[in-house]
Coordinates of C-alpha atoms and ligand atoms in Angstrom, one line a residue:
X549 CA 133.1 142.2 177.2
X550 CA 136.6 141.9 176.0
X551 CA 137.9 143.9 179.4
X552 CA 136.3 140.8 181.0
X553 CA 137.9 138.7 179.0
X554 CA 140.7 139.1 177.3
X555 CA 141.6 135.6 176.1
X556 CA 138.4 134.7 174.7
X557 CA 134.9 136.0 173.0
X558 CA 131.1 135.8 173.9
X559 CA 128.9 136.2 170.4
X560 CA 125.4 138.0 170.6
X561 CA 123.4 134.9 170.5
X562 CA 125.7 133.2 172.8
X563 CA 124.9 135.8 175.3
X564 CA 121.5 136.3 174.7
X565 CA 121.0 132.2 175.9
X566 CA 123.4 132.8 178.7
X567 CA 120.7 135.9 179.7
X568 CA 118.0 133.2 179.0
X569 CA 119.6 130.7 181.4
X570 CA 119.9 133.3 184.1
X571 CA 116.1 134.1 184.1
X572 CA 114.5 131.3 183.3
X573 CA 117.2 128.3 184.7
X574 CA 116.7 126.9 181.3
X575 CA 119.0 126.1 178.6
X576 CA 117.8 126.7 175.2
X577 CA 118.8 124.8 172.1
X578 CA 121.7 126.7 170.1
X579 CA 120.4 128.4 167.5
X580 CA 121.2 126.8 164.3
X581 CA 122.6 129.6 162.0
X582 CA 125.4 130.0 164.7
X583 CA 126.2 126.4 165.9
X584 CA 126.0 124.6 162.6
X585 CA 128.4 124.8 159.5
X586 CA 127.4 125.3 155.9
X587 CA 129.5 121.7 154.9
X588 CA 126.2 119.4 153.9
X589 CA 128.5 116.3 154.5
X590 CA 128.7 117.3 158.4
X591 CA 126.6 116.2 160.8
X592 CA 127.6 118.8 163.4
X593 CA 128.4 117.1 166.0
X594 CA 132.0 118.4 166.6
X595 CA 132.5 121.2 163.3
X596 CA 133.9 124.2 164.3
X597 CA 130.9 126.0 165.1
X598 CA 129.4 123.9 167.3
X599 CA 132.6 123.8 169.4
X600 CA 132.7 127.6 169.0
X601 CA 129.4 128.4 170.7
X602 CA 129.9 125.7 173.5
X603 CA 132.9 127.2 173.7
X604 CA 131.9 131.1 174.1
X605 CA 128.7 130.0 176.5
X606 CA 131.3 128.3 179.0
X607 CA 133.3 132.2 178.7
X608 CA 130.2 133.3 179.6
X609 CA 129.3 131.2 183.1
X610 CA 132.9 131.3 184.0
X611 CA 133.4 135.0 183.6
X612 CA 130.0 136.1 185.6
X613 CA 129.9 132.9 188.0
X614 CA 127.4 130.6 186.9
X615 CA 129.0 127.0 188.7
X616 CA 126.0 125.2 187.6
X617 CA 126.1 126.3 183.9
X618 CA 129.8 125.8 184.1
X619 CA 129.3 121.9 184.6
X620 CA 126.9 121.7 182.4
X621 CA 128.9 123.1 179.7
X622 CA 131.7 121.5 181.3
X623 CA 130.1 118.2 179.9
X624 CA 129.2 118.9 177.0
X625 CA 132.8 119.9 176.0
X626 CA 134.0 116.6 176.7
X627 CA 131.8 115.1 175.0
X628 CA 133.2 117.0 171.6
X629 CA 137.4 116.7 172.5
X630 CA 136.4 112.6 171.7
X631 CA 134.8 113.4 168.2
X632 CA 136.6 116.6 167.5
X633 CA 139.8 116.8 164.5
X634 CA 142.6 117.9 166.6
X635 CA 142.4 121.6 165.0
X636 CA 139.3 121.8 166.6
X637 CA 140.0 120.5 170.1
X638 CA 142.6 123.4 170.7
X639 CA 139.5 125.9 171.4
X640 CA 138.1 123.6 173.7
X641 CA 141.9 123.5 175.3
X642 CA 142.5 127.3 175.3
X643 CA 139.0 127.8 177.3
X644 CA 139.3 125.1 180.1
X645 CA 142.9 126.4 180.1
X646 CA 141.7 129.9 181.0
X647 CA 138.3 128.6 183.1
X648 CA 140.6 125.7 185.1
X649 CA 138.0 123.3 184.0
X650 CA 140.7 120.1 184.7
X651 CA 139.3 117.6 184.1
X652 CA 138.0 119.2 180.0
X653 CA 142.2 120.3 179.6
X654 CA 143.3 116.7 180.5
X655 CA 141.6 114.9 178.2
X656 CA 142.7 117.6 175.7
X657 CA 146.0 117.2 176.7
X658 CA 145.8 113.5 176.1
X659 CA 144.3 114.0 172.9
X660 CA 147.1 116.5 171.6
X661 CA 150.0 114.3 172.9
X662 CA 148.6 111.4 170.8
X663 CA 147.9 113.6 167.7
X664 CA 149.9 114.7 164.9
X665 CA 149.8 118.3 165.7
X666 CA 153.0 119.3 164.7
X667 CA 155.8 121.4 167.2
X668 CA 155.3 124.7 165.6
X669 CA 151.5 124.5 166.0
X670 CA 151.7 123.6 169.3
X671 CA 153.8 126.5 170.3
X672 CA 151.8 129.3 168.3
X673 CA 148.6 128.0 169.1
X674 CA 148.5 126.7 172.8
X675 CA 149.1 128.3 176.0
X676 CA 152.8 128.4 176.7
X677 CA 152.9 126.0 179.8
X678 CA 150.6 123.8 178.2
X679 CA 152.6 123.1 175.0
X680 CA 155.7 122.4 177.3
X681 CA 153.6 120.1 178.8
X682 CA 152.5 117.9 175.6
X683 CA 156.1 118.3 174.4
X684 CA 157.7 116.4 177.6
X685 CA 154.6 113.7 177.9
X686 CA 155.2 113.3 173.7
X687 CA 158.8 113.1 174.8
X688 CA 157.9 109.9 177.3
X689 CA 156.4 108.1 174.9
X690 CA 159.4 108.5 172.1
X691 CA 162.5 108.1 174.5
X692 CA 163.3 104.4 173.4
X693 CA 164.7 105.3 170.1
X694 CA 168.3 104.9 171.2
X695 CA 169.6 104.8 167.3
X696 CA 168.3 108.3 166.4
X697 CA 171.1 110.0 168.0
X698 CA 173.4 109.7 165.1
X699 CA 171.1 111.4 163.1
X700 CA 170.8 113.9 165.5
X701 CA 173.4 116.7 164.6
X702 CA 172.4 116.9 161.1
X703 CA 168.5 117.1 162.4
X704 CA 169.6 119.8 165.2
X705 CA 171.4 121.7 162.2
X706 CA 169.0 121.4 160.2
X707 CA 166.3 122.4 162.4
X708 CA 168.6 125.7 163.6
X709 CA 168.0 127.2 159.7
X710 CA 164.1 126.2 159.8
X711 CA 163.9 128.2 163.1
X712 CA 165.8 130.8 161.3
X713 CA 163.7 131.3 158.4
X714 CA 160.5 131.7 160.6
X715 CA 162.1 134.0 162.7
X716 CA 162.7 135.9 159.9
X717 CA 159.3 135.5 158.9
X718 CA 157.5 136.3 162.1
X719 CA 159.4 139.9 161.9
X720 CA 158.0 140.1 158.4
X721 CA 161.7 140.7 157.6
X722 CA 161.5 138.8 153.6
X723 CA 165.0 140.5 153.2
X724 CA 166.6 138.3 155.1
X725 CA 164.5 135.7 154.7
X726 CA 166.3 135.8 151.2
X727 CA 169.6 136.4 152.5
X728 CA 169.1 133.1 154.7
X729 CA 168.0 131.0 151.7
X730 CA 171.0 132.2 149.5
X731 CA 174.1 131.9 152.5
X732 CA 172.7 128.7 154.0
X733 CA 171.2 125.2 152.6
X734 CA 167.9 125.1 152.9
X735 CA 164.9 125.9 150.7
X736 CA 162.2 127.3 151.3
X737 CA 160.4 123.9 150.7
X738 CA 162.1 122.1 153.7
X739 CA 161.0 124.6 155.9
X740 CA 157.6 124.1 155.1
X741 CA 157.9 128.1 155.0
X742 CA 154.5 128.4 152.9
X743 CA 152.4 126.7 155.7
X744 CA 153.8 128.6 158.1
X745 CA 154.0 132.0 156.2
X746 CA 149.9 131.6 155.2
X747 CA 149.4 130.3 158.9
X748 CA 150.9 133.0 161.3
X749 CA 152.0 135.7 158.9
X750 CA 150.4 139.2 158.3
X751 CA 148.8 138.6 154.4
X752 CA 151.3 141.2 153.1
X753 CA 153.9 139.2 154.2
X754 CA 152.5 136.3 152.8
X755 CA 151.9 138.2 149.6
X756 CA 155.7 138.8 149.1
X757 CA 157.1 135.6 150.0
X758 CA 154.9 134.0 147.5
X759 CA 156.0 136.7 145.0
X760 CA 159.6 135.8 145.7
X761 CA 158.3 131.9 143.5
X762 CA 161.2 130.2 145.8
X763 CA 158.3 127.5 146.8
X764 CA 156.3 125.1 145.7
X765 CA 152.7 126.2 146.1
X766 CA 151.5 122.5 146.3
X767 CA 153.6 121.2 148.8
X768 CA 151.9 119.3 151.4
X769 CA 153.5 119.5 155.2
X770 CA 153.9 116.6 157.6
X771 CA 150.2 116.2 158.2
X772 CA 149.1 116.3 154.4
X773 CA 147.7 119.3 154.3
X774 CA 148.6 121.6 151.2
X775 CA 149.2 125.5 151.6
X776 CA 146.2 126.2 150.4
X777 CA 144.6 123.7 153.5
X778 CA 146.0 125.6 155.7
X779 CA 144.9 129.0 153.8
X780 CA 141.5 127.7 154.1
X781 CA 141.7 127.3 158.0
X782 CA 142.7 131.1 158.1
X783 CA 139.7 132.2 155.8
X784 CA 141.6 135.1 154.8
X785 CA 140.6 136.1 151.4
X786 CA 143.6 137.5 150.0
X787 CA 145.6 134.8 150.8
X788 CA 143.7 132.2 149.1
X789 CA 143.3 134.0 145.8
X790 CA 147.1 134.9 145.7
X791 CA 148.1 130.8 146.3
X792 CA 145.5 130.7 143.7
X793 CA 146.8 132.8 141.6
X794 CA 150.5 131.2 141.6
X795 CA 148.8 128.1 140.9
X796 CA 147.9 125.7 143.9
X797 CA 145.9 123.0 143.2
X798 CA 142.1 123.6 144.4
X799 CA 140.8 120.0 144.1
X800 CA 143.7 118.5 146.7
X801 CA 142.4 116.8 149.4
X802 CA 143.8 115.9 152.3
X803 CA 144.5 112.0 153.4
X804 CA 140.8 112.3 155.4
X805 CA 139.3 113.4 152.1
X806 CA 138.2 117.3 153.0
X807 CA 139.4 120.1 150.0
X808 CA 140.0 123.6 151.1
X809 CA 136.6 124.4 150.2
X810 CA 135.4 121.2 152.6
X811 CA 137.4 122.4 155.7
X812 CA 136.5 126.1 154.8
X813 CA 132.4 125.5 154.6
X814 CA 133.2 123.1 158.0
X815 CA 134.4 126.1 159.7
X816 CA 131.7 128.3 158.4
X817 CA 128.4 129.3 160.2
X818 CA 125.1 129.7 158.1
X819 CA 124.6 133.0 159.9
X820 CA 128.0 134.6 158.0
X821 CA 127.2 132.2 154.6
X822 CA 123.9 133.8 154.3
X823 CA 124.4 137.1 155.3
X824 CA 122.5 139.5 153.3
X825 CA 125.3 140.5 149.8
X826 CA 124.1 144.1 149.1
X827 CA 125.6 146.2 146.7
X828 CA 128.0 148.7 148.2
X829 CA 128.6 146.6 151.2
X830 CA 131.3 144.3 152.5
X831 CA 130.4 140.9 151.2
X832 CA 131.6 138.3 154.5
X833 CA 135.3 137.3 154.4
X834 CA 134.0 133.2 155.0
X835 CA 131.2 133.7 152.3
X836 CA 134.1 135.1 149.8
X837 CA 136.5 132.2 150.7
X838 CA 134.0 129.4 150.0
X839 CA 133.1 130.8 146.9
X840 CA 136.5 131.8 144.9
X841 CA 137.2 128.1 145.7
X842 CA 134.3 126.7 144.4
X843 CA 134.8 128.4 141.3
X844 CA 137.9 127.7 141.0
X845 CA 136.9 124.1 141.2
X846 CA 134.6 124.4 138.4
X847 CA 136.5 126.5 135.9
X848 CA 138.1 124.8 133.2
X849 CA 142.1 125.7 133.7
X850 CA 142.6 124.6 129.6
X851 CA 140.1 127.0 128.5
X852 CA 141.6 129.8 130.3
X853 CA 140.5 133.8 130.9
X854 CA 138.4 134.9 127.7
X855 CA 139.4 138.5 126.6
X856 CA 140.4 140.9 129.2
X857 CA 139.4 144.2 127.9
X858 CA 136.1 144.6 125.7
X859 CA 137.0 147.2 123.4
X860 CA 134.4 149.1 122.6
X861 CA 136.4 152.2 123.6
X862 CA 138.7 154.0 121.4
X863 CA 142.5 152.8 121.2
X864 CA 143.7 156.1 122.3
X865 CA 145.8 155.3 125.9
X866 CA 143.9 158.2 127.6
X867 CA 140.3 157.2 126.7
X868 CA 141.5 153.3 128.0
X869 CA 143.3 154.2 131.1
X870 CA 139.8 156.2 132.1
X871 CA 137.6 153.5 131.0
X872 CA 140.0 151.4 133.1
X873 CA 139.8 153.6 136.3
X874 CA 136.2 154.1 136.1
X875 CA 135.1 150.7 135.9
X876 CA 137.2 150.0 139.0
X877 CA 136.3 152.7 140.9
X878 CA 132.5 151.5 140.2
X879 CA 134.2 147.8 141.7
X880 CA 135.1 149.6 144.5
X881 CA 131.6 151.4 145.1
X882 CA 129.3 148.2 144.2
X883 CA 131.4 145.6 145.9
X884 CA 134.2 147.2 148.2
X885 CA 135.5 143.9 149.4
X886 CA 135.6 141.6 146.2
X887 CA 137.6 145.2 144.2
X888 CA 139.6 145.5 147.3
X889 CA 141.0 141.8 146.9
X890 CA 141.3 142.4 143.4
X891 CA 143.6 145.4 143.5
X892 CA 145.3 143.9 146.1
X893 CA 146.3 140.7 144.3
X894 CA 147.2 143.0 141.1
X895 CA 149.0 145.3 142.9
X896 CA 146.8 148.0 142.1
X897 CA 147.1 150.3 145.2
X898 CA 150.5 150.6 145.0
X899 CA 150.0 152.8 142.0
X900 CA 148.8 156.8 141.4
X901 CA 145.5 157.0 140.3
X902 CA 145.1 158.8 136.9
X903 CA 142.7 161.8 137.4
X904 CA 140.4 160.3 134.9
X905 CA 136.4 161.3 135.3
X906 CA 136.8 161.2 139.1
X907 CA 139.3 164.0 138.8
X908 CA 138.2 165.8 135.8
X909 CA 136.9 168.6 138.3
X910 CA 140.3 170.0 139.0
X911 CA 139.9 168.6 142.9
X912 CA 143.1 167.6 143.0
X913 CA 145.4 170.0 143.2
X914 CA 148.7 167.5 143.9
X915 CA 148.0 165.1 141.0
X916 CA 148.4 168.7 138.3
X917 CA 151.4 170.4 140.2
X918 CA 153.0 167.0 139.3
X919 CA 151.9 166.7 136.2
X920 CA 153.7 170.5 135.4
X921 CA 157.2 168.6 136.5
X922 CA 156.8 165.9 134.8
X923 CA 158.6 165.1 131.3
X924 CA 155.9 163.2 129.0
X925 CA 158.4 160.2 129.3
X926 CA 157.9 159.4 132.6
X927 CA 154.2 160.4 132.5
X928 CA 153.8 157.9 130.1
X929 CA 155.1 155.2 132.2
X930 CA 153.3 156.1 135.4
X931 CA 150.5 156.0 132.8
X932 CA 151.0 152.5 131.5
X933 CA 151.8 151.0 135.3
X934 CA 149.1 152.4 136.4
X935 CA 147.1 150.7 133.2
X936 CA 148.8 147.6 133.9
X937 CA 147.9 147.3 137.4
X938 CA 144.0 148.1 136.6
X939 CA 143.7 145.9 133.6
X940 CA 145.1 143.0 136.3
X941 CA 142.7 144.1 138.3
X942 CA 139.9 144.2 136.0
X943 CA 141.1 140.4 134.7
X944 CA 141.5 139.5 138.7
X945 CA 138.0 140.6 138.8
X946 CA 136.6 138.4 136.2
X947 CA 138.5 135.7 137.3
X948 CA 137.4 135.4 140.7
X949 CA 134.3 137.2 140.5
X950 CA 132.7 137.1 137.3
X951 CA 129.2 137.8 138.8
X952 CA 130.2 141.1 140.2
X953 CA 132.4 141.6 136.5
X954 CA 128.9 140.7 134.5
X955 CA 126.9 143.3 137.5
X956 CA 130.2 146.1 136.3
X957 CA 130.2 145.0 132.5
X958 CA 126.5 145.9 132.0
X959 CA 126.5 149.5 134.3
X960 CA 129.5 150.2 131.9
X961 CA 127.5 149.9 128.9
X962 CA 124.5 151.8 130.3
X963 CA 126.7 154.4 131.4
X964 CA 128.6 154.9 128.0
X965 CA 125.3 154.4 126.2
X966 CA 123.8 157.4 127.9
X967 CA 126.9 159.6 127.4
X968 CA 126.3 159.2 123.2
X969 CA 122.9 159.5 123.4
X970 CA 123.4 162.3 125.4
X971 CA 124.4 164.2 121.7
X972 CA 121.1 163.0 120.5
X973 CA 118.3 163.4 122.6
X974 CA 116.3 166.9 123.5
X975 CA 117.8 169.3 125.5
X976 CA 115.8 168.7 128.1
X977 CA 116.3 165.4 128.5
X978 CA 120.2 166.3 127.9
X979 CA 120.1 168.1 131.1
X980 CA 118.4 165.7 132.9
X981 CA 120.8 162.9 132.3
X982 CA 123.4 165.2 132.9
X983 CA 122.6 166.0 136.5
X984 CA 122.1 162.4 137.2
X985 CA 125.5 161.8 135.5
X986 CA 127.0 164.6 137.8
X987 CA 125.2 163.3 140.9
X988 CA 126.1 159.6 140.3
X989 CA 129.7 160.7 139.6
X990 CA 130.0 162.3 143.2
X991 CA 129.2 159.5 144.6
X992 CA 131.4 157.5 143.4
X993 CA 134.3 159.9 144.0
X994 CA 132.6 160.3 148.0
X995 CA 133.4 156.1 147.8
X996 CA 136.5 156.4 146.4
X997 CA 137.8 158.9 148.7
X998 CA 136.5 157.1 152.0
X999 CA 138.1 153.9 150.5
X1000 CA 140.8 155.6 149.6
X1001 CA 141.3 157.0 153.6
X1002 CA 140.9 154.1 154.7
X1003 CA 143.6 152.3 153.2
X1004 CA 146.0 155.0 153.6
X1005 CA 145.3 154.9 157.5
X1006 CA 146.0 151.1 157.1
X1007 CA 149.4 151.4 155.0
X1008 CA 150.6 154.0 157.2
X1009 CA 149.3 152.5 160.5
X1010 CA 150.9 148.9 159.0
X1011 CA 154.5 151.1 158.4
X1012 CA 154.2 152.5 161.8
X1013 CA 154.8 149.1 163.2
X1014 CA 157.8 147.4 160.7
X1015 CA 159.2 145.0 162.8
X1016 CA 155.6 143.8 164.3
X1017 CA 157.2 140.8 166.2
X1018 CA 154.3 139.7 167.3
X1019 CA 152.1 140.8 164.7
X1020 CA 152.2 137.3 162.7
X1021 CA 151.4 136.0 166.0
X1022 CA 147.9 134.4 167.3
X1023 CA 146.1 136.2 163.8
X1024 CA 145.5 132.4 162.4
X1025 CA 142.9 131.2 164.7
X1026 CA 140.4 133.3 167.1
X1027 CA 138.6 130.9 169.4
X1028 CA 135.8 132.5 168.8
Ligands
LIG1305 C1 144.7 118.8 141.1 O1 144.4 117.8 142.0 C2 143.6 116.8 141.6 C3 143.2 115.9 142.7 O2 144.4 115.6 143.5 C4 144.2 116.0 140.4 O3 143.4 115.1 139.9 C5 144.6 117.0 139.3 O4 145.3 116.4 138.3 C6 145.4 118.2 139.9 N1 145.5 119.2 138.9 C7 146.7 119.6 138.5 C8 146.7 120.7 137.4 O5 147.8 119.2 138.9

């Protein structure tokens, strides 16, 4: 399907009522889970969804010929650019763009032109001829202005740096994103460089220019929307819990009234809400954005994170630092995406795992020829970052997550009870327990490694492409 068409996507259930058509000459009603949101407030007449699937069955006529269902479909996408927010007519644009479907991408046109959708959006997000278009009918309209032109050299200056800085972003270049904000006069703030960084940039990027704390995380652009608005348009995970994290505002809303969780539940389908949360399986990106900021909503910011650490463990660094790497490496095996957000936030990957339990049985030969070199000194502080970076993790965890944290914080105490009473109990109930240790122990490390693969292919396959100048590019929005 996506040799056929490169610009655009057919779901399953789109296709399987584009089959249905085919046979039968009948359209059935869209199924609900995949052409509804999960936003109670909407009544689903233009969300996101809806659009989406009108969107991928016109793909589907156009692409294998179907005239008929093409003005059929034709229709009924007109009938959403009137009700649609702007964000959500641009799909509708992109596919009468690519179908020639004029009459649909006038009216879209029209639409755009009169809306607020800013320049930079219009050039990331729309076809390239099509964005020149709005730009010279927008220019039509405004060319009476005569007294703006003395203005205009401090604008056109002005707007030179701006380009600048998201030039320098879209190359994921943050060095000289920071040598542009110390030479020239401009802040990261006038740019609106958050919006656009959370928008169009990889999240690592994003990541590190909200490390740099140059910006204010509740800013809200020319539209009104916050950075975390925007976030929430992108569903990416990571990104929302780092703006988060630096402290953006959760209950914000935008002049129309929708919060980030609003506009992230509007562009949500039932189908990915709902999908079936097993342990040891990827929990869905949507589903993990809707509810970090929902809890985030409810939890009291005065009363703060209770204790970070139980300490039920000895003091001793050692017995802490394996406590530490076993209860993430458990996160990682019983909820690979939620322990995967949380490392990344607190930095966890970028340090050397300690060869706690998981390496107690001598598998890894690197981590001990190492160890030989090594003066206890800097041991101890490869140690202590590495301690760090877990117990951030751990307190990440119970911050975002606390239901996986309670799931971790009770398989933890099982898991030490059973080692004490391990000293007690008859031998043969000793040995028992012991397999199932050893066995539940592999297991673990079998997880750990094939997590751990698979981010090294994506660091490594991420460094292969540094300068990624089109990376940032088209990642905000799949019309999908
Ligand atoms: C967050 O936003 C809400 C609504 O705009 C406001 O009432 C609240 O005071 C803000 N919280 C903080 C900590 O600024």
């Amino acid at each position: 399907m996506s040799d056929l068409l490169p610009y655009g996507n057919v779901g399953y259930e789109a296709f399987l009522v584009f089959l249905s058509y085919v046979y039968t000459g009948k359209v059935k009603a869209s199924p609900v889970e995949v052409s509804t949101c999960v936003d109670d407030g909407c009544l689903h007449v233009a969300c996101r969804p809806a659009i989406s699937f009108a969107v991928e069955l016109t793909y589907a006529a156009s692409v294998f010929q179907v005239p008929e269902l093409v003005s059929l479909f034709q229709r009924r996408l007109l009938n959403f650019v009137d009700k649609a927010i702007v964000e959500d007519v641009i799909p509708i644009l992109v596919v009468a763009f690519h179908c020639q479907l004029q009459q649909v991408l006038s009216r879209c046109i029209d639409q755009v032109v009169r809306s607020d959708l800013d320049t930079i959006s219009l050039e990331k997000e729309l076809p390239f001829e099509v964005a020149q278009n709005v730009r010279s009918l927008r220019n039509n309209f405004q060319d009476n202005d005569e007294h703006t032109v003395e203005v205009e050299s401090e604008g056109a200056i002005l707007e030179k740096r701006i380009k600048s800085i998201h030039k320098a972003l879209d190359c994921d270049d943050v060095e000289l994103l920071n040598l542009i904000l110390d030479e020239s006069k401009i802040t990261l703030d006038e740019a609106c460089a958050l919006h656009y960084v959370v928008s169009y940039c990889d999240k690592k990027v994003a990541k590190e220019v909200l490390d740099l704390n140059r910006a204010d995380v509740n800013l809200r652009n020319s539209r009104g929307y916050t950075v975390l608005h925007v976030a929430a348009m992108r569903k990416e995970p990571s990104i929302i819990v780092s703006l988060l994290n630096k402290g953006a505002n959760a209950s914000d809303t935008t002049h129309d009234g929708q919060s980030a969780v609003s506009i992230c539940r509007r562009l949500t389908r039932p189908k990915d809400y709902h999908a079936k949360i097993e342990h040891g399986q990827e929990t869905n990106k949507d589903r993990i954005c809707i509810d970090v900021l929902e809890r985030e909503i409810r939890r009291n910011p005065m009363i703060g994170d209770v204790s970070v650490c139980s300490s039920e463990v000895a003091d001793d660094l050692h017995m802490k630092l394996i406590n530490l790497e076993n209860r993430v490496a458990f996160a990682r095996l019983l909820f690979p995406s939620e322990a995967k957000l949380a490392m990344e936030i607190a930095h966890a990957q970028t340090t050397s795992e300690f060869p706690g339990l998981l390496g107690s049985k001598g598998s890894n030969g690197n981590l001990r020829e190492m160890d030989l070199n090594e003066t206890p000194l800097v041991q101890n502080k490869r140690m202590l970052s590495r301690m760090e970076a877990l117990s951030r993790t751990v307190e990440m965890g119970r911050r975002y997550f606390p239901h996986c944290s309670a799931v971790l914080d009770n398989f933890m105490k099982d898991e030490l009870h059973e080692l004490v009473d391990m000293e007690n109990s008859a031998l043969e109930e000793q040995e028992i327990k012991r397999t199932r240790y050893v066995e539940l122990k592999e297991e673990v490390q079998r997880a750990f490694t094939k997590d751990k693969a698979e981010l090294d292919r994506g660091l490594s396959s991420s460094m292969n492409t540094p300068t990624g100048r089109h990376g940032g590019k088209n990642k905000a929005r799949k019309y999908s």
